[in-house]
Short mmCIF file of C-alpha atoms and ligand atoms in Angstrom, two decimals:
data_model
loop_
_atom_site.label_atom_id
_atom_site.label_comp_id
_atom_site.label_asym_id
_atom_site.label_seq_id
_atom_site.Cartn_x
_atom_site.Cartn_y
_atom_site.Cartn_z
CA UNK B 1 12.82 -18.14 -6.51
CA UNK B 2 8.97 -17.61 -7.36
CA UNK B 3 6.94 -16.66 -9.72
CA UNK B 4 5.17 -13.14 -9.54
CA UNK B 5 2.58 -11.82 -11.52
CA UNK B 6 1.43 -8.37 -10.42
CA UNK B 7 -1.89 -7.16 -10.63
CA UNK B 8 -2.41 -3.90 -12.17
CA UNK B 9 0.11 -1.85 -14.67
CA UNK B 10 0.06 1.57 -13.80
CA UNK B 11 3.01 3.58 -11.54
CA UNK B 12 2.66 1.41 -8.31
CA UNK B 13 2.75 -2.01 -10.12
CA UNK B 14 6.05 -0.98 -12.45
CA UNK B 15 7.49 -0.01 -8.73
CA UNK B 16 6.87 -3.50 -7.16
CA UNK B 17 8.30 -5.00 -10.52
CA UNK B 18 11.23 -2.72 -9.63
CA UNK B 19 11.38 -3.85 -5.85
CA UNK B 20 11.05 -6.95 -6.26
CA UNK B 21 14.47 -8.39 -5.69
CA UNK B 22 16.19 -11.80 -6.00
CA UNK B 23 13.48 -13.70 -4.04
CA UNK B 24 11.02 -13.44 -7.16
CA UNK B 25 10.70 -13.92 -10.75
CA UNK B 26 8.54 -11.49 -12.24
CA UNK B 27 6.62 -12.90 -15.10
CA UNK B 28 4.43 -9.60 -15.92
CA UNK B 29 1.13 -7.89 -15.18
CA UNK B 30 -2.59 -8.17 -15.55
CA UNK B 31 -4.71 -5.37 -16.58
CA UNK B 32 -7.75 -5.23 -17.39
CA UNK B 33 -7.43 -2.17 -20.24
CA UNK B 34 -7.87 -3.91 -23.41
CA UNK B 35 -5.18 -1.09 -25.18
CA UNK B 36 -2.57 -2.64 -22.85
CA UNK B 37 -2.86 -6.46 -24.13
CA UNK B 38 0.12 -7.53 -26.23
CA UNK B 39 2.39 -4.26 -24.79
CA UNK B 40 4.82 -4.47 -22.48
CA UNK B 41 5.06 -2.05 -19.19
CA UNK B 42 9.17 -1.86 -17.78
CA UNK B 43 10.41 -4.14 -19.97
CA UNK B 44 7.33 -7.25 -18.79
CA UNK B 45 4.75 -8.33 -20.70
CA UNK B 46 0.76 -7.87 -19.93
CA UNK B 47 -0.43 -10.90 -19.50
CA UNK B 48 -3.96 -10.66 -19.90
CA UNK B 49 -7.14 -9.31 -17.99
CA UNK B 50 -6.91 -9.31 -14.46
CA UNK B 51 -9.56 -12.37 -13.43
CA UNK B 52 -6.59 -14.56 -15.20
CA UNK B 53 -4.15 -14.71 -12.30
CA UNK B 54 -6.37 -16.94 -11.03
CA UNK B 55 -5.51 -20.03 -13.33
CA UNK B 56 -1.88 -18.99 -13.26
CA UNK B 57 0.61 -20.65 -11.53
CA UNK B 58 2.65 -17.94 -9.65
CA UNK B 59 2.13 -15.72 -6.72
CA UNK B 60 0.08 -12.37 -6.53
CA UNK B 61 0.33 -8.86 -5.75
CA UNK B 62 -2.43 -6.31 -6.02
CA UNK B 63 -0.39 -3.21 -7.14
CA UNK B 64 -3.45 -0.81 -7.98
CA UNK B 65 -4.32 2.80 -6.11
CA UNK B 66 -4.56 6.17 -5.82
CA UNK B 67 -4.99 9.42 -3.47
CA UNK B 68 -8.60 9.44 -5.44
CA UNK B 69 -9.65 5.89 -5.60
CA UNK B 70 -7.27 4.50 -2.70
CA UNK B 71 -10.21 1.70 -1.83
CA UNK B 72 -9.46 -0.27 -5.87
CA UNK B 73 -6.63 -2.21 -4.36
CA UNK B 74 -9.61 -4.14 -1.35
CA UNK B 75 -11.74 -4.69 -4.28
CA UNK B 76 -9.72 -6.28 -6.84
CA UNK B 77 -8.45 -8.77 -3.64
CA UNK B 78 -12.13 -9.33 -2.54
CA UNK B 79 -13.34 -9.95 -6.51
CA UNK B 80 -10.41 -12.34 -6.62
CA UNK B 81 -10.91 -14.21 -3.83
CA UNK B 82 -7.64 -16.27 -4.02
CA UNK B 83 -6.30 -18.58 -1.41
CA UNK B 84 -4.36 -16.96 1.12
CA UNK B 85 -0.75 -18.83 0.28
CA UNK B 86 -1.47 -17.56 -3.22
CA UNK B 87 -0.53 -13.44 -2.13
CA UNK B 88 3.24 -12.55 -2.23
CA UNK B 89 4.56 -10.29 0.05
CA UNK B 90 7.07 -7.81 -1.67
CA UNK B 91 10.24 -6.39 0.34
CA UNK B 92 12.46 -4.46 -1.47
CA UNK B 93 16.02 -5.74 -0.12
CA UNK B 94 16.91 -2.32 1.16
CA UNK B 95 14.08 -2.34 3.86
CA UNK B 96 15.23 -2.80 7.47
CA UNK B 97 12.57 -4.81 9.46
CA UNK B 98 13.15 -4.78 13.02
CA UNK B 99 12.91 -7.13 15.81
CA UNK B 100 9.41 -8.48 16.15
CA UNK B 101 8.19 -6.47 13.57
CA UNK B 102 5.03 -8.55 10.93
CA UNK B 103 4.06 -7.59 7.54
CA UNK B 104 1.14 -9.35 6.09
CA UNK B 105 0.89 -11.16 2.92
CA UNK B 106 -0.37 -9.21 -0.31
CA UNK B 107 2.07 -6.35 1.58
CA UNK B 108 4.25 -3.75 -0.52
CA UNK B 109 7.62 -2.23 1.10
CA UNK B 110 9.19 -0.03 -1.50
CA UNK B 111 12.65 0.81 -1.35
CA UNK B 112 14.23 2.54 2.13
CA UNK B 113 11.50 1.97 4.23
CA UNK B 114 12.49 1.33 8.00
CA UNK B 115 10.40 -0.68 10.68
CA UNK B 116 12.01 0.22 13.61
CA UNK B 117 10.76 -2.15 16.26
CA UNK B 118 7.69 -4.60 17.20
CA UNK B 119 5.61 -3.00 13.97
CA UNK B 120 2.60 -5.02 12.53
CA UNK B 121 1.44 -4.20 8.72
CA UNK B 122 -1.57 -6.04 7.98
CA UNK B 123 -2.34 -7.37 4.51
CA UNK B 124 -2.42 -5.94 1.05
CA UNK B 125 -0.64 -3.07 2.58
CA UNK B 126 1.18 -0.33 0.13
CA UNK B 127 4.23 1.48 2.07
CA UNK B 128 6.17 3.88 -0.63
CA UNK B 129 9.87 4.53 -0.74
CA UNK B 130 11.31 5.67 2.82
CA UNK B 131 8.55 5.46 4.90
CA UNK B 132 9.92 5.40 8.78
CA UNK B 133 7.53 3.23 10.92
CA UNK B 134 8.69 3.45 14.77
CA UNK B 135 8.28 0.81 17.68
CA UNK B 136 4.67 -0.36 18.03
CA UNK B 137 2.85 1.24 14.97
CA UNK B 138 -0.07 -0.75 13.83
CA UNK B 139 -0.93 -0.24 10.06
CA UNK B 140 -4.32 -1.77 8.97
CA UNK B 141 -5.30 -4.47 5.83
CA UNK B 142 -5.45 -2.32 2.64
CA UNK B 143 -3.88 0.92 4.22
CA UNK B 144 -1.86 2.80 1.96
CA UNK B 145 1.31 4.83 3.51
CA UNK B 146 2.92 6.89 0.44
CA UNK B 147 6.45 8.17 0.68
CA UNK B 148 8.75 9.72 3.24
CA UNK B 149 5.76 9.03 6.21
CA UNK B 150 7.28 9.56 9.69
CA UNK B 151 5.04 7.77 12.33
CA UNK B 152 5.53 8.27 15.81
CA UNK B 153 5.45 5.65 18.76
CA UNK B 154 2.09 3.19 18.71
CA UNK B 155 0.15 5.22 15.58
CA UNK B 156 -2.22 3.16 14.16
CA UNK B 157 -2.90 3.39 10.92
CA UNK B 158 -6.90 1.46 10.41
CA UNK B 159 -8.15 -0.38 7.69
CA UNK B 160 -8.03 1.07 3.94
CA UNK B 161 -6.93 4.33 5.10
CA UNK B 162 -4.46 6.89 2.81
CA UNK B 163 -1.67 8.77 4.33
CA UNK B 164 -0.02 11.27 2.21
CA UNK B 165 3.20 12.12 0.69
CA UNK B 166 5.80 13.17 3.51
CA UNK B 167 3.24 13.63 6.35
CA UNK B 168 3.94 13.14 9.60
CA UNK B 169 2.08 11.86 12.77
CA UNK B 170 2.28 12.27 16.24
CA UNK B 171 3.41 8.68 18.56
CA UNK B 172 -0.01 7.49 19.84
CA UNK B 173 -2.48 8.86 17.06
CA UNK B 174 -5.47 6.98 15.22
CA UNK B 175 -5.83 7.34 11.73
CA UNK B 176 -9.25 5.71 11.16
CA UNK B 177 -10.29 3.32 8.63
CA UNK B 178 -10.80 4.61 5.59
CA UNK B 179 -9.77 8.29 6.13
CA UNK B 180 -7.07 10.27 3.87
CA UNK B 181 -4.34 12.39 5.47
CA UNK B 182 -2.66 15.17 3.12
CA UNK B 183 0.54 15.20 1.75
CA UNK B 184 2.99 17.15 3.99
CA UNK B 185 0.57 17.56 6.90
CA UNK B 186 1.25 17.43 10.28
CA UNK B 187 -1.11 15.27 12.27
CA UNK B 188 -1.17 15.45 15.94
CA UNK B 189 -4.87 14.45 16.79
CA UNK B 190 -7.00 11.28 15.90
CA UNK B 191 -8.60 11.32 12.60
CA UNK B 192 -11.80 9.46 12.31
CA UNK B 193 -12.90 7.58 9.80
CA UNK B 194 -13.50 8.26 6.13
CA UNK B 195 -12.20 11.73 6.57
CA UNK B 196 -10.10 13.63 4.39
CA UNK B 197 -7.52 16.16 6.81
CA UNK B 198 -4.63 18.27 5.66
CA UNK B 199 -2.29 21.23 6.81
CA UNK B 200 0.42 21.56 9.30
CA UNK B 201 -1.43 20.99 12.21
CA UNK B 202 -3.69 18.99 10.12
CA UNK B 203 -7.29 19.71 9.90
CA UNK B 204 -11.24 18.34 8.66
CA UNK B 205 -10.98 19.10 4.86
CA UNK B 206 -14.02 16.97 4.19
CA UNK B 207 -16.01 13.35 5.38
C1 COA Y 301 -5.75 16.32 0.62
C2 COA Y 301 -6.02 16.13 -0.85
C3 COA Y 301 -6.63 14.74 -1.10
C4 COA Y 301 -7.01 17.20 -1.27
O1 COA Y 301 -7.21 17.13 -2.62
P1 COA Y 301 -8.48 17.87 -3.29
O2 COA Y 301 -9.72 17.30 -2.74
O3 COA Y 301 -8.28 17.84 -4.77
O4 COA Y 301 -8.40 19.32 -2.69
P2 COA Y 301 -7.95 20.71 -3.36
O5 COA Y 301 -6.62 20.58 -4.02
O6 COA Y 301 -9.13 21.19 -4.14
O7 COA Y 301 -7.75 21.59 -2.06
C5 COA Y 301 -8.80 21.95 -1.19
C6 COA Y 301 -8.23 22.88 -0.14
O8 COA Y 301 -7.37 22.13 0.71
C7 COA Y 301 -6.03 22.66 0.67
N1 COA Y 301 -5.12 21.51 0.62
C8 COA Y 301 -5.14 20.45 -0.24
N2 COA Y 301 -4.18 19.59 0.05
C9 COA Y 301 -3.52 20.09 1.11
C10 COA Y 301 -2.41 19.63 1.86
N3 COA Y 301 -1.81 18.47 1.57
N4 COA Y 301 -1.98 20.39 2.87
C11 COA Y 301 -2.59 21.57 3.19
N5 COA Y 301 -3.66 22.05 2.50
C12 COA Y 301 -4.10 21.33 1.49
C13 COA Y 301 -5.95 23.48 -0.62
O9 COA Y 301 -4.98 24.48 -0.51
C14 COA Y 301 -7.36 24.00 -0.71
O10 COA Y 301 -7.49 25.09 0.19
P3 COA Y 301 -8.40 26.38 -0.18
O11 COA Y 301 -9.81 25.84 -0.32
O12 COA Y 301 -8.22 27.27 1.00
O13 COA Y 301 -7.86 26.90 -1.46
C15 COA Y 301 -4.72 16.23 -1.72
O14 COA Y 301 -4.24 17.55 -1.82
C16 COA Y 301 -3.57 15.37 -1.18
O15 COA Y 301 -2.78 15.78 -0.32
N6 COA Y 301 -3.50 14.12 -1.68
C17 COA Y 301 -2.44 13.18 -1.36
C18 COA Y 301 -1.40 13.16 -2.50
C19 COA Y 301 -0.24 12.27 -2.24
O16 COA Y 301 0.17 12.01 -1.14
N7 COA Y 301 0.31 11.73 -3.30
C20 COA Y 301 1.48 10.86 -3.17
C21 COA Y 301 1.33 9.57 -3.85
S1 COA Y 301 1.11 9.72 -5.58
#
């Protein structure tokens, strides 16, 4: 068993405290919101502001981001600038990762979540509650895949990019980097990057 202190306090970071299984001791969080110091978040203490991880000896996980500011959890890493055998990876012991199947380190698998087959999941990845990822998807550093995402067959998923609540995406599709897919949409073309699309099929809301 390991230490773990998670970065951030909000929703996402009580989750990984949550997922966190037998693998880890969780000693708390680090926030940088001076109202949180000396509170507790779940049941674990706040440790401090957030540059103090890096004097700590445990292992990290950034745990911070949001459908409107889903590029906080690549700056927070980058800012940190920690080793790379200092970055947990968290796998909630209900996940199912098959054969030849990688998730990077810094990587969140919430509870449910299926990799079917030969999947790669870069690093400082955030993949919600029963996500299904099928054979040969590739999801980028820093992506974020929020719950009850269906990818098809060889989707890749690029750097920093957002996909929404229960959306679902054709086998073979590019989501680029940094682009933001709805919640509930169905995607069935390439997306390129830094754009926001929704709807069922999806569709350009916005660059
Ligand atoms: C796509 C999204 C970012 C747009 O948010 P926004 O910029 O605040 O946009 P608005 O709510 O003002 O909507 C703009 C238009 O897009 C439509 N729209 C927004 N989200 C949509 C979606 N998911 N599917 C279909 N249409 C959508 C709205 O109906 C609206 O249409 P209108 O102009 O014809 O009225 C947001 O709705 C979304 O889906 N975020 C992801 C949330 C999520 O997955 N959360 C889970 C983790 S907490």
């Amino acid at each position: 068993m390991r230490d773990l202190v998670i970065v951030g306090a909000g929703g996402f970071a009580r989750e990984t405290a949550a997922a966190a299984g037998p693998a880890w001791r969780v000693r708390g969080f680090v926030d940088d919101d001076p109202a949180l110091l000396g509170t507790t978040r779940a049941g674990l203490p706040i440790l401090g502001p957030v540059a103090d991880v890096a004097g700590m000896d445990a292992a990290v996980v950034v745990c911070v981001g949001n459908p409107r500011n889903y590029a906080a959890r690549r700056q927070i890493v980058e800012r940190l600038g920690l080793p790379a055998r200092r970055w947990a990876t968290v796998v909630h012991p209900s996940v199912s990762i098959g054969a030849g199947s990688r998730v990077g380190p810094g990587s969140v698998l919430l509870a449910g979540t299926v990799l079917t087959a030969d999947v790669t999941v870069g690093w400082h990845v955030a993949v919600m509650p029963q996500v299904v990822l099928t054979h040969d998807d590739r999801v980028g550093d820093y992506a974020t895949i929020a719950s009850g995402v269906r990818l098809g067959g060889g989707v890749v998923v690029d750097d920093g990019a957002y996909v929404g609540a229960g959306a679902l995406v054709r086998e073979g599709v590019k989501l680029g980097a940094g682009s933001l897919v709805g919640l509930g949409s169905v995607v069935l073309r390439d997306v390129p990057p830094e754009e926001t699309w929704a709807g069922n099929p999806a569709r350009r809301l916005r660059s």
